[in-house]
Every structure is written in C-alpha cells, then in structure tokens.
Coordinates of N, CA and C in Angstrom, one line a residue:
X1 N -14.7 -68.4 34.7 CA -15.0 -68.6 33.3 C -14.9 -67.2 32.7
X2 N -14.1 -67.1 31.7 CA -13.9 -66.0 31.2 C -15.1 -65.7 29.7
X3 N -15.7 -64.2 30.0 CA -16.9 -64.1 29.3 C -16.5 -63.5 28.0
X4 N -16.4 -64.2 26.6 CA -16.8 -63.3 25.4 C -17.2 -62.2 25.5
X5 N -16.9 -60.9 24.8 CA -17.4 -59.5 24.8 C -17.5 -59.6 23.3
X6 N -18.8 -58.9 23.0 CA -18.5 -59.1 21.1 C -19.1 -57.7 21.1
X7 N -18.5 -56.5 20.6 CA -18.8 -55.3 19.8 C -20.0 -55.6 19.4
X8 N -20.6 -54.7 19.6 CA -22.1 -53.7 18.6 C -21.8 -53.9 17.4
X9 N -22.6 -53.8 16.7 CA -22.2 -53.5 15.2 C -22.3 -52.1 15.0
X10 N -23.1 -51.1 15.9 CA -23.4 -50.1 16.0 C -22.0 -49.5 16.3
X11 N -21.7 -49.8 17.3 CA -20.1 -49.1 17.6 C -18.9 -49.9 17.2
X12 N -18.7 -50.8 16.4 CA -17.7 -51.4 15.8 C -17.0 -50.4 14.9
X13 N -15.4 -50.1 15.0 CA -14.7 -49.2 14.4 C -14.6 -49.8 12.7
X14 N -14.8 -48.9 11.5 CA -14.6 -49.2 10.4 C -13.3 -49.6 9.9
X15 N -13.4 -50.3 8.9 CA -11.9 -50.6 8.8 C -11.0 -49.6 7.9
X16 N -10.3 -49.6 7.9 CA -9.2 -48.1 6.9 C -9.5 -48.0 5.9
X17 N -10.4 -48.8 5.0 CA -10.9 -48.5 3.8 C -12.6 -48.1 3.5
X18 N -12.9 -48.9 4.5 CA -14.2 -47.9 4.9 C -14.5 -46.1 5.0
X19 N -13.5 -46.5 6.2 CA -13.7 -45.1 6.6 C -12.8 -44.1 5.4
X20 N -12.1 -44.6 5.2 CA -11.5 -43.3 3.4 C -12.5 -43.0 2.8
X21 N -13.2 -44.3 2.6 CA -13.9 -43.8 1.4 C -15.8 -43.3 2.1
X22 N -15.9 -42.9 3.8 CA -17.2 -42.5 3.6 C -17.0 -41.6 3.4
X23 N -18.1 -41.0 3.7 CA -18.6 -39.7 3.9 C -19.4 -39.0 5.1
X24 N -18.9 -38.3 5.4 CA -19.4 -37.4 7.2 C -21.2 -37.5 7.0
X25 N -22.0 -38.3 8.1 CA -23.3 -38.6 8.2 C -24.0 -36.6 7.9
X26 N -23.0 -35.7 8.6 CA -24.2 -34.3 8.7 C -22.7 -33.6 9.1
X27 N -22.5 -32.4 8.7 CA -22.3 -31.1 8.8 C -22.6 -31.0 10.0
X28 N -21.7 -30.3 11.0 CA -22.0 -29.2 12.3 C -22.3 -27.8 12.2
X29 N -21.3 -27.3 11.0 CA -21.7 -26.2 11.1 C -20.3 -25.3 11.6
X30 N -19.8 -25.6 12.7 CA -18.6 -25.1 13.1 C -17.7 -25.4 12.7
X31 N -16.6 -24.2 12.6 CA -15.1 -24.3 11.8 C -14.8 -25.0 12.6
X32 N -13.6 -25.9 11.7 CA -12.6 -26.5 12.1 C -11.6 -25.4 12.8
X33 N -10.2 -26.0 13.1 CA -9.4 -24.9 13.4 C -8.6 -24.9 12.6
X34 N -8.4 -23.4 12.6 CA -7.7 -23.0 11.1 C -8.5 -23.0 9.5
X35 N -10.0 -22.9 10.0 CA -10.9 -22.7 9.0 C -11.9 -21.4 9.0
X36 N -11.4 -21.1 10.2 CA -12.5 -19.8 10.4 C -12.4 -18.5 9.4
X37 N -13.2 -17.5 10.1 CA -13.4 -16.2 9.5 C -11.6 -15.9 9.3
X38 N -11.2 -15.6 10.9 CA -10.1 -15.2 11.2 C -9.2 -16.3 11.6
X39 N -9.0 -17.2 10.9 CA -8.1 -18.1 11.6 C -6.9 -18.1 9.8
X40 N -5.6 -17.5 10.0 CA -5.2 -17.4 8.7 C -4.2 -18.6 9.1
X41 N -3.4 -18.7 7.8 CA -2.9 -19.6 7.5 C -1.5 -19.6 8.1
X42 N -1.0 -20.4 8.9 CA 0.2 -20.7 9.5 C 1.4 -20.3 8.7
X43 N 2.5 -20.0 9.7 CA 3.6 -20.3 8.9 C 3.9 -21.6 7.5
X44 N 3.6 -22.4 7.9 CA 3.9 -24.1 7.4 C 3.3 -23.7 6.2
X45 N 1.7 -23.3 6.3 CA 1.2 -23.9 5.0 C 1.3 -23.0 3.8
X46 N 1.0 -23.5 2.9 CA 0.9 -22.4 1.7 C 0.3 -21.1 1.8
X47 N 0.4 -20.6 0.8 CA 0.2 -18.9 0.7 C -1.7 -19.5 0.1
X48 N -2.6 -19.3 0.8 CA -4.1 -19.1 0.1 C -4.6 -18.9 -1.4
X49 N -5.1 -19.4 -1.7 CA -5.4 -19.0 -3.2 C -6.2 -18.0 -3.6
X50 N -6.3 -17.3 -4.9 CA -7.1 -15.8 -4.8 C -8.3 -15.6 -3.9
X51 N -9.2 -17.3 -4.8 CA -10.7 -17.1 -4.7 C -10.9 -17.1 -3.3
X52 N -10.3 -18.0 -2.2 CA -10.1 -17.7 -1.0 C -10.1 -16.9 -0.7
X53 N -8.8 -16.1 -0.5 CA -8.6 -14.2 -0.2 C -9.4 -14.0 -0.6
X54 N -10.2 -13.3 -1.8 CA -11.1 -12.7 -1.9 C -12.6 -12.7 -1.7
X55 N -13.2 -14.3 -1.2 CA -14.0 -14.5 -0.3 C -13.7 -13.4 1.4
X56 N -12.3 -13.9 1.9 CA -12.2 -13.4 2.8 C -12.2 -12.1 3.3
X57 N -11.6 -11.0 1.9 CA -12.0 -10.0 2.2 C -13.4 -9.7 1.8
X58 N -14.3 -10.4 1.2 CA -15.6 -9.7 1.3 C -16.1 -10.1 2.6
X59 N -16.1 -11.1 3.6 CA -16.4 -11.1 4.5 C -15.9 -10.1 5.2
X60 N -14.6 -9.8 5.3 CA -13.6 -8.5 6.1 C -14.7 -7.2 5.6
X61 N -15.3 -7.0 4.5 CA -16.0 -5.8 4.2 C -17.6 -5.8 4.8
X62 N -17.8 -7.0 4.8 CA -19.7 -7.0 5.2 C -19.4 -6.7 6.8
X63 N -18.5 -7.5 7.8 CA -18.2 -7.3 9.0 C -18.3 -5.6 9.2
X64 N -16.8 -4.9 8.1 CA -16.7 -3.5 8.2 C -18.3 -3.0 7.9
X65 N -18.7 -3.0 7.4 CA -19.9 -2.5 7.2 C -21.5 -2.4 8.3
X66 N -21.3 -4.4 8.9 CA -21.8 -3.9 9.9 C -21.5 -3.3 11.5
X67 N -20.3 -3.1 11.6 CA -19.2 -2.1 12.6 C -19.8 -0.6 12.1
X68 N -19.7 -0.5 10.7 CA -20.3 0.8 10.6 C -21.5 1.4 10.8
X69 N -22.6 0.4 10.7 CA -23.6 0.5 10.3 C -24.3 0.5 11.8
X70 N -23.5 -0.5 12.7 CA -23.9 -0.3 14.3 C -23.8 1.3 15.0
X71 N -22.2 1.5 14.6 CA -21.7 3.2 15.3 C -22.9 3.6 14.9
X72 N -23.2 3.7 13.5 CA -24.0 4.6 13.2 C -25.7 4.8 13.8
X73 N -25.8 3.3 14.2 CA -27.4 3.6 14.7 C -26.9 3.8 16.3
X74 N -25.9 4.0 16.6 CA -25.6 4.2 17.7 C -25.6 6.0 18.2
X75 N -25.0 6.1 17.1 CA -25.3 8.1 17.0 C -26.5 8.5 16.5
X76 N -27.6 8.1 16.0 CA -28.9 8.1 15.8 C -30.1 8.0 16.8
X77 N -29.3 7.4 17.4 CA -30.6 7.1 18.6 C -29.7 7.7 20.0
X78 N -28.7 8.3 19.8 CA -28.3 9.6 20.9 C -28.9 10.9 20.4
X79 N -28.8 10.7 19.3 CA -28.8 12.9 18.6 C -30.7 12.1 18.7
X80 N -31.3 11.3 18.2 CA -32.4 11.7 18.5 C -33.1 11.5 20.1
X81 N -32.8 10.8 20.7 CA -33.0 10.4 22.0 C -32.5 12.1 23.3
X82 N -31.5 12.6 22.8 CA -30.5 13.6 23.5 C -31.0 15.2 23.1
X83 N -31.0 14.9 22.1 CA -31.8 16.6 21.6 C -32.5 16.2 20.8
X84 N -33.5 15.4 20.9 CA -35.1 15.9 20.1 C -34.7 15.6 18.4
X85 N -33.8 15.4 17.7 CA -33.8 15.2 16.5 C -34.4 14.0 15.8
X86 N -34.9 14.9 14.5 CA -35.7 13.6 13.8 C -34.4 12.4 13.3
X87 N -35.3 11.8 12.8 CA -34.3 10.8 11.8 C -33.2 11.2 11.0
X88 N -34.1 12.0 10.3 CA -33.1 12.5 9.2 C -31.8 13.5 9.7
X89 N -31.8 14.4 10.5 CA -31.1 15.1 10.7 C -30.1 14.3 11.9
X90 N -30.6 13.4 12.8 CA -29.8 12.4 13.7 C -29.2 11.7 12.8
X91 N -29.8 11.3 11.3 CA -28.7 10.2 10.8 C -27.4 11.7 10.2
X92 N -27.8 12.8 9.6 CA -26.9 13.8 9.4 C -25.6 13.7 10.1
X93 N -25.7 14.4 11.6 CA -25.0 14.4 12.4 C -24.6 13.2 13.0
X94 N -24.6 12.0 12.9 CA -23.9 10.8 13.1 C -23.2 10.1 12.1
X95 N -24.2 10.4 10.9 CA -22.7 10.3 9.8 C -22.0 11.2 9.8
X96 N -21.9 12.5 10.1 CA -20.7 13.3 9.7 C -19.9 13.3 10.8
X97 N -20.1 12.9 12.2 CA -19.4 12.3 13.3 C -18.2 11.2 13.0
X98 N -19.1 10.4 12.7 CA -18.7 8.8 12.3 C -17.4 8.7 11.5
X99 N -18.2 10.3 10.0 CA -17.0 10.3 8.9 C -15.4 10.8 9.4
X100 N -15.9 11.7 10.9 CA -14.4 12.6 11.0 C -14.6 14.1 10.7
X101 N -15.9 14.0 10.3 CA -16.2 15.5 9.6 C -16.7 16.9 11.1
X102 N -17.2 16.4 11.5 CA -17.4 17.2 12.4 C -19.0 17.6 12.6
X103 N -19.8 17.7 13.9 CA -21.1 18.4 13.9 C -21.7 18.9 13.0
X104 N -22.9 18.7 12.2 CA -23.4 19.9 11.6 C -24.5 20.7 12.4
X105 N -25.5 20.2 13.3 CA -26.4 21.4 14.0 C -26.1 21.4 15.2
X106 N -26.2 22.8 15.6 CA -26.1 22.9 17.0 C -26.7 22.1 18.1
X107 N -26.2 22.2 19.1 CA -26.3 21.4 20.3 C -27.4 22.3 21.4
X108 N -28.1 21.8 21.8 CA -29.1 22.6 22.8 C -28.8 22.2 24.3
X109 N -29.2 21.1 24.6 CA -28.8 20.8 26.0 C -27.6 20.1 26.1
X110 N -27.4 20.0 27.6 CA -26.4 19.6 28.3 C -25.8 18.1 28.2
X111 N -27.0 17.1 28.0 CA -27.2 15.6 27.5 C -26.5 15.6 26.4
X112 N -27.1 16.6 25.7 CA -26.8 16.3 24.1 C -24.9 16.3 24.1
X113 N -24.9 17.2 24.1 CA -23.0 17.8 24.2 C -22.6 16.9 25.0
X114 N -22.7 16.4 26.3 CA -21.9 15.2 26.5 C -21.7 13.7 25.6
X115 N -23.4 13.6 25.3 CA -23.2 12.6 23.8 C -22.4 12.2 23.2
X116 N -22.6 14.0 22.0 CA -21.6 14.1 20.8 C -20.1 14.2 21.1
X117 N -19.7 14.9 22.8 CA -18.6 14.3 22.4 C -18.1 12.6 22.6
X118 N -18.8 12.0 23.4 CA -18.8 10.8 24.1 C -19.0 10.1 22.8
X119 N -20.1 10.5 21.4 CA -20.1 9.8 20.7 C -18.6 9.9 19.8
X120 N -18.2 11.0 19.7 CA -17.0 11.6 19.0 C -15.5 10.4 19.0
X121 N -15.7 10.2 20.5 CA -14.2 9.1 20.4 C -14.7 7.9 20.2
X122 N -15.7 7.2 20.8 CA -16.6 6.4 20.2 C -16.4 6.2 19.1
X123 N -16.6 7.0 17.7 CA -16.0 6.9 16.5 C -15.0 6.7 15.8
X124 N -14.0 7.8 16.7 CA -12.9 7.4 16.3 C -12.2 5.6 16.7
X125 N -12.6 5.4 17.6 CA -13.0 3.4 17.9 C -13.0 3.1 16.8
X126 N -14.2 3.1 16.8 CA -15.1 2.4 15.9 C -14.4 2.7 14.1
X127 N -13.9 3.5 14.0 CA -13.2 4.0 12.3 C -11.9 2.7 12.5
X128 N -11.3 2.9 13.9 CA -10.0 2.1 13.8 C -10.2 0.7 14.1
X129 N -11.2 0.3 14.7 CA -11.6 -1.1 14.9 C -12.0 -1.4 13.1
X130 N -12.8 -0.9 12.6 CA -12.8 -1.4 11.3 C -11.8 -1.7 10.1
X131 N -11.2 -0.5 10.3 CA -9.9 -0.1 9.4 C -9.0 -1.3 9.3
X132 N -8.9 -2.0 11.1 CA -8.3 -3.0 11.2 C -9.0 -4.2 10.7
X133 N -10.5 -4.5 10.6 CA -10.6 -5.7 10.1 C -11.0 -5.7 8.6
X134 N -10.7 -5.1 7.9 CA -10.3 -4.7 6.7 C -8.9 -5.1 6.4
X135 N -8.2 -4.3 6.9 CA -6.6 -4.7 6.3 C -6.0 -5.9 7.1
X136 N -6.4 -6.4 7.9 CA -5.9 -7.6 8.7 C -5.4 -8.6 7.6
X137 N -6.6 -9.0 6.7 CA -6.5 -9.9 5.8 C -5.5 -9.6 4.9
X138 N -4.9 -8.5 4.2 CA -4.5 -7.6 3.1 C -3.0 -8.0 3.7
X139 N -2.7 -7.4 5.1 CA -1.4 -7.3 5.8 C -0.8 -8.9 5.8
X140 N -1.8 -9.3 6.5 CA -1.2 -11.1 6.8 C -0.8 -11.8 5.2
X141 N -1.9 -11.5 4.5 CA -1.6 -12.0 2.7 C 0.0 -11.6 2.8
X142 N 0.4 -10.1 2.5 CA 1.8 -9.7 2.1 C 2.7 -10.2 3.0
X143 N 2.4 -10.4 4.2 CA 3.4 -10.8 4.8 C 3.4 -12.0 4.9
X144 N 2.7 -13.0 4.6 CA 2.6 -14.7 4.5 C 3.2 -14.7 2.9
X145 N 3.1 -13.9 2.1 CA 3.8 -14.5 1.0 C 5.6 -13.7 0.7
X146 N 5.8 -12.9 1.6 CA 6.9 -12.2 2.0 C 7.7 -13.8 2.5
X147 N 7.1 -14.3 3.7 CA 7.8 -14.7 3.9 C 8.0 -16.6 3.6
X148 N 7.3 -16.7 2.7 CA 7.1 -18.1 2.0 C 8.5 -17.9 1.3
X149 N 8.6 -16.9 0.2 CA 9.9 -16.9 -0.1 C 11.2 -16.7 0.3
X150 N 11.4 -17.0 2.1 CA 12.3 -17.1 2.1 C 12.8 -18.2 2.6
X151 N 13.8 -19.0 2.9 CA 14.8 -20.2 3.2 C 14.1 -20.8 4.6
X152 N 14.6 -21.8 5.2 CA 14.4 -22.1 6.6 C 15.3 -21.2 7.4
X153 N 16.1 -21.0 7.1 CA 17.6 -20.5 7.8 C 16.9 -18.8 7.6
X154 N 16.1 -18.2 7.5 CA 15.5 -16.3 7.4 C 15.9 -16.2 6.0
X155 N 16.7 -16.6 5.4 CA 17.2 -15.6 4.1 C 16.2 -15.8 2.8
X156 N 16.4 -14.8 1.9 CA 15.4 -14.5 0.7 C 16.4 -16.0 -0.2
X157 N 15.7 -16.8 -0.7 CA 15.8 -17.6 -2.0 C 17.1 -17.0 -2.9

C-alpha cells in the first residue's frame, strides 16, 4: 500500500510569485560575494557608481588610519617599555619613525636600539601596506573603467 506524503506547510516551497514579492525574514549580516569591503567589481559588470567609490574609499581611509594608528601604539609601547620614555616623548619618536623622519632622542640601552631599528622596517611595512589599501580602490576604479571602454576583441571603441 503506497503511503501519501503531504509537505509541512512549514517547509512547503513558495510559489514564484510569492517568493518575488517577499521579503528576507532577518539580515545576516555577512557580504554576499562580491559585496564586500574588498571584493571589486568583475570584469562583466559595470563600472560602480560615485557614491559607492567614495563610500569605499572612506572605508580604504578609516582601515589606513587604523594600520596607522596600530604601527603607531606599536612604537609607543617599545620607546616606552625599552628606554624608560614617557608618553609624550614615546609618541614623538614613533611618529617621527612611522613618518620616515628619523629618531629624535637618543638611544640609551642595548634593547632600545635593537627596537628602533626593528621598529624602523616595521614602518616602512606598515607605510606600504597602507599606501596599498588606499590606492587599491583608486587603481582598480581607473583600470575597470579603462577597460569597460574597450571592445570584446581588446580594442578601444
């Protein structure tokens, strides 16, 4: 004897007009793909619209900012931890590190000088890891709309 099976109403699939017209019960929270921070826009699709880009580069700047803002309590809490410096004079010398500028007080012990220079390339890192997520967005723009105008076959329109 063959048994009837009857769907849930709970899990019964909506019909194509249903589901067009709901609406998602709750938000996750997580990008889709090809919606993220860093997920730019394919060959295929169009070139982004301003207010986009320039959402995205203020995210590309708060990111840069906190990259900088890390290096920097990173050289703060060596120059003070390493040679005895207060605050103020550990944030001195780790921004003028950070900037490219170079030391401003002398070094006392042995700790310390391995640090500064340890912190030294550290920086330089840290300048070019930012630098890049800053222009990342800027580069891909010019070169996604570079290359929107051209043909299927490579050539310029």
């Amino acid at each position: 004897m063959a048994r009837k099976v009857m769907a849930r109403p709970d899990t019964a699939r909506p019909s194509a007009k249903a589901a067009a017209n709901a609406t998602p019960a709750r938000k996750t929270g997580r990008a889709r793909s090809g919606r993220g921070l860093f997920s730019f826009e394919t060959l295929r699709q169009p070139l982004i619209s301003r207010r986009v880009f320039l959402v995205r580069m203020a995210w590309s700047v708060v990111i840069w900012f906190a990259i900088m803002l890390f290096g920097l309590a990173v050289g703060m809490a060596g120059y003070a931890g390493f040679e005895g410096m207060g605050l103020v004079d550990a944030y001195l010398n780790a921004a003028m590190i950070l900037s490219g500028m170079g030391p401003v007080s002398e070094l006392h012990t042995q700790a310390g000088k391995v640090f500064a220079g340890t912190y030294a390339i550290f920086s330089g890192l840290i300048i070019v890891l930012a630098t890049g997520v800053v222009l990342a967005p800027i580069i891909h723009h010019v070169l996604h709309a570079f290359h929107i105008d051209m043909d299927d076959d490579g050539k310029p329109d």
